[in-house]
Amino acid sequence: MTVTVDPGRQHALHGLYTENHHWLVELLLRRLRHRGDAQDIASETFLQIVASPDDPRGIREPRAYLTCIAKRLAYRLYRRRDLERAYLDRIALMEPAYAPSPEQCALELETILRMDAKLYGLPPDVRAAFLYSVFDELSYDEIAVRLRISSRTVARHVKRALLHCVAAGS
């Protein structure tokens, strides 16, 4: 099988990278204060552009475009780290005899991260109602008290989150 590459697209990608990569790394370094994270996010930013079916020749404001993608990736990085930290803090509080094995921790953390990705984009109350219901096994009445909403609204929120997860794929 032969793959044809549009030379104009390839040239535009090369130009976008050479003209902006160093600038983007420095911008991210100022914000993140960690060179490795800045380099990783800059690389992932350009990988997303390469993988996109959109033509890079159509990008009118390349630095604004790159910044937008990079900010989203930085947010995801810190969100992932916050979830990992919260999970590991919870594990640290467990009695060693009841703590999961490192392999089980890795599986559980991966499940939590996948679930978080599926719930991304839902309003905070909808996410909270779903998480209280599934992970904390609270009743709708208990969730309603915590969120200061009606039990009926909790039921609608949980249903919405479930439908959102199904739509996001399994």
PDB file of C-alpha atoms in Angstrom:
ATOM      1  CA  MET A   1       0.000   0.000   0.000  1.00  0.00           C
ATOM      2  CA  THR A   2       1.342   3.377  -0.986  1.00  0.00           C
ATOM      3  CA  VAL A   3       0.702   6.436   1.150  1.00  0.00           C
ATOM      4  CA  THR A   4       0.654   9.728  -0.679  1.00  0.00           C
ATOM      5  CA  VAL A   5       1.630  12.829   1.213  1.00  0.00           C
ATOM      6  CA  ASP A   6       0.605  16.275   0.051  1.00  0.00           C
ATOM      7  CA  PRO A   7       3.929  18.115  -0.271  1.00  0.00           C
ATOM      8  CA  GLY A   8       2.221  21.465   0.419  1.00  0.00           C
ATOM      9  CA  ARG A   9       0.760  20.137   3.687  1.00  0.00           C
ATOM     10  CA  GLN A  10       4.083  18.611   4.655  1.00  0.00           C
ATOM     11  CA  HIS A  11       5.870  21.906   3.942  1.00  0.00           C
ATOM     12  CA  ALA A  12       3.278  23.856   5.989  1.00  0.00           C
ATOM     13  CA  LEU A  13       3.655  21.454   8.941  1.00  0.00           C
ATOM     14  CA  HIS A  14       7.430  21.735   8.770  1.00  0.00           C
ATOM     15  CA  GLY A  15       7.228  25.540   8.713  1.00  0.00           C
ATOM     16  CA  LEU A  16       4.730  25.646  11.573  1.00  0.00           C
ATOM     17  CA  TYR A  17       7.011  23.451  13.670  1.00  0.00           C
ATOM     18  CA  THR A  18      10.303  25.189  12.912  1.00  0.00           C
ATOM     19  CA  GLU A  19       8.856  28.678  13.392  1.00  0.00           C
ATOM     20  CA  ASN A  20       6.953  27.971  16.606  1.00  0.00           C
ATOM     21  CA  HIS A  21       8.275  24.951  18.501  1.00  0.00           C
ATOM     22  CA  HIS A  22      10.933  26.791  20.512  1.00  0.00           C
ATOM     23  CA  TRP A  23       8.514  29.656  21.233  1.00  0.00           C
ATOM     24  CA  LEU A  24       5.832  27.228  22.447  1.00  0.00           C
ATOM     25  CA  VAL A  25       8.247  25.337  24.714  1.00  0.00           C
ATOM     26  CA  GLU A  26       9.398  28.615  26.283  1.00  0.00           C
ATOM     27  CA  LEU A  27       5.808  29.803  26.756  1.00  0.00           C
ATOM     28  CA  LEU A  28       4.879  26.525  28.426  1.00  0.00           C
ATOM     29  CA  LEU A  29       8.036  26.554  30.536  1.00  0.00           C
ATOM     30  CA  ARG A  30       7.099  29.966  31.951  1.00  0.00           C
ATOM     31  CA  ARG A  31       3.643  28.677  32.852  1.00  0.00           C
ATOM     32  CA  LEU A  32       4.457  25.121  33.977  1.00  0.00           C
ATOM     33  CA  ARG A  33       7.937  25.694  35.436  1.00  0.00           C
ATOM     34  CA  HIS A  34       9.038  22.227  34.334  1.00  0.00           C
ATOM     35  CA  ARG A  35      11.039  21.758  31.141  1.00  0.00           C
ATOM     36  CA  GLY A  36      10.064  18.112  30.654  1.00  0.00           C
ATOM     37  CA  ASP A  37       6.352  18.890  30.917  1.00  0.00           C
ATOM     38  CA  ALA A  38       6.747  21.878  28.590  1.00  0.00           C
ATOM     39  CA  GLN A  39       8.547  19.791  25.981  1.00  0.00           C
ATOM     40  CA  ASP A  40       6.034  16.939  26.256  1.00  0.00           C
ATOM     41  CA  ILE A  41       3.049  19.233  25.851  1.00  0.00           C
ATOM     42  CA  ALA A  42       4.659  21.098  22.949  1.00  0.00           C
ATOM     43  CA  SER A  43       5.361  17.793  21.193  1.00  0.00           C
ATOM     44  CA  GLU A  44       1.822  16.548  21.804  1.00  0.00           C
ATOM     45  CA  THR A  45       0.462  19.851  20.485  1.00  0.00           C
ATOM     46  CA  PHE A  46       2.247  19.372  17.171  1.00  0.00           C
ATOM     47  CA  LEU A  47       1.315  15.683  17.037  1.00  0.00           C
ATOM     48  CA  GLN A  48      -2.343  16.644  17.294  1.00  0.00           C
ATOM     49  CA  ILE A  49      -1.950  19.039  14.387  1.00  0.00           C
ATOM     50  CA  VAL A  50      -0.169  16.399  12.297  1.00  0.00           C
ATOM     51  CA  ALA A  51      -2.878  13.825  13.090  1.00  0.00           C
ATOM     52  CA  SER A  52      -5.676  16.275  12.314  1.00  0.00           C
ATOM     53  CA  PRO A  53      -7.334  16.086   8.907  1.00  0.00           C
ATOM     54  CA  ASP A  54      -7.392  19.907   8.862  1.00  0.00           C
ATOM     55  CA  ASP A  55      -5.004  21.607   6.494  1.00  0.00           C
ATOM     56  CA  PRO A  56      -2.351  23.555   8.457  1.00  0.00           C
ATOM     57  CA  ARG A  57      -2.186  26.078   5.613  1.00  0.00           C
ATOM     58  CA  GLY A  58      -5.568  27.338   6.817  1.00  0.00           C
ATOM     59  CA  ILE A  59      -4.241  28.370  10.254  1.00  0.00           C
ATOM     60  CA  ARG A  60      -4.359  32.175  10.277  1.00  0.00           C
ATOM     61  CA  GLU A  61      -3.004  32.785  13.795  1.00  0.00           C
ATOM     62  CA  PRO A  62      -0.611  29.885  14.432  1.00  0.00           C
ATOM     63  CA  ARG A  63       0.553  30.974  17.881  1.00  0.00           C
ATOM     64  CA  ALA A  64      -2.997  31.485  19.143  1.00  0.00           C
ATOM     65  CA  TYR A  65      -3.960  28.092  17.682  1.00  0.00           C
ATOM     66  CA  LEU A  66      -0.957  26.358  19.256  1.00  0.00           C
ATOM     67  CA  THR A  67      -1.580  28.083  22.590  1.00  0.00           C
ATOM     68  CA  CYS A  68      -5.194  26.918  22.642  1.00  0.00           C
ATOM     69  CA  ILE A  69      -4.225  23.278  22.052  1.00  0.00           C
ATOM     70  CA  ALA A  70      -1.338  23.458  24.530  1.00  0.00           C
ATOM     71  CA  LYS A  71      -3.531  24.952  27.281  1.00  0.00           C
ATOM     72  CA  ARG A  72      -6.025  22.134  26.855  1.00  0.00           C
ATOM     73  CA  LEU A  73      -3.232  19.554  27.083  1.00  0.00           C
ATOM     74  CA  ALA A  74      -1.749  21.241  30.175  1.00  0.00           C
ATOM     75  CA  TYR A  75      -5.160  21.216  31.824  1.00  0.00           C
ATOM     76  CA  ARG A  76      -5.484  17.485  31.114  1.00  0.00           C
ATOM     77  CA  LEU A  77      -2.002  16.830  32.504  1.00  0.00           C
ATOM     78  CA  TYR A  78      -2.768  18.612  35.764  1.00  0.00           C
ATOM     79  CA  ARG A  79      -6.229  17.045  35.979  1.00  0.00           C
ATOM     80  CA  ARG A  80      -4.639  13.603  35.613  1.00  0.00           C
ATOM     81  CA  ARG A  81      -2.063  14.397  38.288  1.00  0.00           C
ATOM     82  CA  ASP A  82      -4.763  15.669  40.668  1.00  0.00           C
ATOM     83  CA  LEU A  83      -6.750  12.458  40.200  1.00  0.00           C
ATOM     84  CA  GLU A  84      -3.650  10.317  40.702  1.00  0.00           C
ATOM     85  CA  ARG A  85      -2.710  12.231  43.851  1.00  0.00           C
ATOM     86  CA  ALA A  86      -6.225  11.957  45.299  1.00  0.00           C
ATOM     87  CA  TYR A  87      -6.333   8.228  44.566  1.00  0.00           C
ATOM     88  CA  LEU A  88      -2.898   7.581  46.065  1.00  0.00           C
ATOM     89  CA  ASP A  89      -3.743   9.698  49.133  1.00  0.00           C
ATOM     90  CA  ARG A  90      -6.834   7.567  49.656  1.00  0.00           C
ATOM     91  CA  ILE A  91      -4.804   4.358  49.287  1.00  0.00           C
ATOM     92  CA  ALA A  92      -2.231   5.660  51.782  1.00  0.00           C
ATOM     93  CA  LEU A  93      -4.971   5.927  54.414  1.00  0.00           C
ATOM     94  CA  MET A  94      -5.872   2.254  54.095  1.00  0.00           C
ATOM     95  CA  GLU A  95      -4.586  -0.451  56.367  1.00  0.00           C
ATOM     96  CA  PRO A  96      -1.742  -2.206  54.504  1.00  0.00           C
ATOM     97  CA  ALA A  97      -3.576  -5.533  54.669  1.00  0.00           C
ATOM     98  CA  TYR A  98      -6.523  -4.023  52.772  1.00  0.00           C
ATOM     99  CA  ALA A  99      -4.577  -1.863  50.328  1.00  0.00           C
ATOM    100  CA  PRO A 100      -4.647  -3.032  46.716  1.00  0.00           C
ATOM    101  CA  SER A 101      -1.538  -4.422  45.062  1.00  0.00           C
ATOM    102  CA  PRO A 102       0.486  -2.132  42.794  1.00  0.00           C
ATOM    103  CA  GLU A 103      -1.034  -3.892  39.779  1.00  0.00           C
ATOM    104  CA  GLN A 104      -4.558  -3.386  41.134  1.00  0.00           C
ATOM    105  CA  CYS A 105      -3.758   0.264  41.889  1.00  0.00           C
ATOM    106  CA  ALA A 106      -2.645   0.773  38.295  1.00  0.00           C
ATOM    107  CA  LEU A 107      -5.837  -0.839  36.961  1.00  0.00           C
ATOM    108  CA  GLU A 108      -8.073   1.159  39.281  1.00  0.00           C
ATOM    109  CA  LEU A 109      -6.306   4.407  38.468  1.00  0.00           C
ATOM    110  CA  GLU A 110      -6.613   3.741  34.745  1.00  0.00           C
ATOM    111  CA  THR A 111     -10.340   3.088  35.214  1.00  0.00           C
ATOM    112  CA  ILE A 112     -10.731   6.338  37.144  1.00  0.00           C
ATOM    113  CA  LEU A 113      -8.906   8.273  34.425  1.00  0.00           C
ATOM    114  CA  ARG A 114     -11.031   6.701  31.669  1.00  0.00           C
ATOM    115  CA  MET A 115     -14.198   7.520  33.616  1.00  0.00           C
ATOM    116  CA  ASP A 116     -13.030  11.098  34.140  1.00  0.00           C
ATOM    117  CA  ALA A 117     -12.405  11.434  30.400  1.00  0.00           C
ATOM    118  CA  LYS A 118     -15.905  10.162  29.649  1.00  0.00           C
ATOM    119  CA  LEU A 119     -17.490  12.561  32.135  1.00  0.00           C
ATOM    120  CA  TYR A 120     -15.502  15.502  30.776  1.00  0.00           C
ATOM    121  CA  GLY A 121     -17.776  18.232  29.548  1.00  0.00           C
ATOM    122  CA  LEU A 122     -20.667  17.504  31.886  1.00  0.00           C
ATOM    123  CA  PRO A 123     -21.743  20.161  34.400  1.00  0.00           C
ATOM    124  CA  PRO A 124     -20.196  19.745  37.875  1.00  0.00           C
ATOM    125  CA  ASP A 125     -23.482  18.758  39.579  1.00  0.00           C
ATOM    126  CA  VAL A 126     -24.134  16.038  36.991  1.00  0.00           C
ATOM    127  CA  ARG A 127     -20.620  14.610  37.443  1.00  0.00           C
ATOM    128  CA  ALA A 128     -20.864  14.837  41.230  1.00  0.00           C
ATOM    129  CA  ALA A 129     -24.257  13.109  41.354  1.00  0.00           C
ATOM    130  CA  PHE A 130     -22.987  10.290  39.163  1.00  0.00           C
ATOM    131  CA  LEU A 131     -19.770   9.823  41.136  1.00  0.00           C
ATOM    132  CA  TYR A 132     -21.575   9.874  44.491  1.00  0.00           C
ATOM    133  CA  SER A 133     -23.990   7.286  43.172  1.00  0.00           C
ATOM    134  CA  VAL A 134     -21.462   4.935  41.585  1.00  0.00           C
ATOM    135  CA  PHE A 135     -18.361   5.205  43.742  1.00  0.00           C
ATOM    136  CA  ASP A 136     -19.707   6.265  47.129  1.00  0.00           C
ATOM    137  CA  GLU A 137     -22.919   4.235  46.707  1.00  0.00           C
ATOM    138  CA  LEU A 138     -25.016   7.035  48.172  1.00  0.00           C
ATOM    139  CA  SER A 139     -28.775   7.004  47.744  1.00  0.00           C
ATOM    140  CA  TYR A 140     -30.398   9.689  45.612  1.00  0.00           C
ATOM    141  CA  ASP A 141     -31.774  11.273  48.796  1.00  0.00           C
ATOM    142  CA  GLU A 142     -28.286  11.442  50.338  1.00  0.00           C
ATOM    143  CA  ILE A 143     -26.865  12.918  47.141  1.00  0.00           C
ATOM    144  CA  ALA A 144     -29.690  15.456  47.026  1.00  0.00           C
ATOM    145  CA  VAL A 145     -28.800  16.678  50.513  1.00  0.00           C
ATOM    146  CA  ARG A 146     -25.111  17.005  49.638  1.00  0.00           C
ATOM    147  CA  LEU A 147     -25.750  18.845  46.380  1.00  0.00           C
ATOM    148  CA  ARG A 148     -28.745  20.820  47.685  1.00  0.00           C
ATOM    149  CA  ILE A 149     -30.986  19.662  44.855  1.00  0.00           C
ATOM    150  CA  SER A 150     -34.065  17.433  44.716  1.00  0.00           C
ATOM    151  CA  SER A 151     -33.879  13.644  44.520  1.00  0.00           C
ATOM    152  CA  ARG A 152     -35.667  13.833  41.187  1.00  0.00           C
ATOM    153  CA  THR A 153     -32.938  16.133  39.855  1.00  0.00           C
ATOM    154  CA  VAL A 154     -30.316  13.681  41.126  1.00  0.00           C
ATOM    155  CA  ALA A 155     -32.033  10.907  39.167  1.00  0.00           C
ATOM    156  CA  ARG A 156     -32.001  13.062  36.018  1.00  0.00           C
ATOM    157  CA  HIS A 157     -28.318  13.913  36.562  1.00  0.00           C
ATOM    158  CA  VAL A 158     -27.307  10.275  37.009  1.00  0.00           C
ATOM    159  CA  LYS A 159     -29.285   9.270  33.924  1.00  0.00           C
ATOM    160  CA  ARG A 160     -27.678  12.082  31.919  1.00  0.00           C
ATOM    161  CA  ALA A 161     -24.187  11.005  33.011  1.00  0.00           C
ATOM    162  CA  LEU A 162     -24.899   7.366  32.150  1.00  0.00           C
ATOM    163  CA  LEU A 163     -26.170   8.305  28.709  1.00  0.00           C
ATOM    164  CA  HIS A 164     -23.132  10.534  28.223  1.00  0.00           C
ATOM    165  CA  CYS A 165     -20.797   7.641  29.113  1.00  0.00           C
ATOM    166  CA  VAL A 166     -22.600   5.305  26.731  1.00  0.00           C
ATOM    167  CA  ALA A 167     -22.376   7.894  23.953  1.00  0.00           C
ATOM    168  CA  ALA A 168     -18.650   8.346  24.689  1.00  0.00           C
ATOM    169  CA  GLY A 169     -18.099   4.617  24.112  1.00  0.00           C
ATOM    170  CA  SER A 170     -17.057   1.853  26.415  1.00  0.00           C
TER     171      SER A 170
END
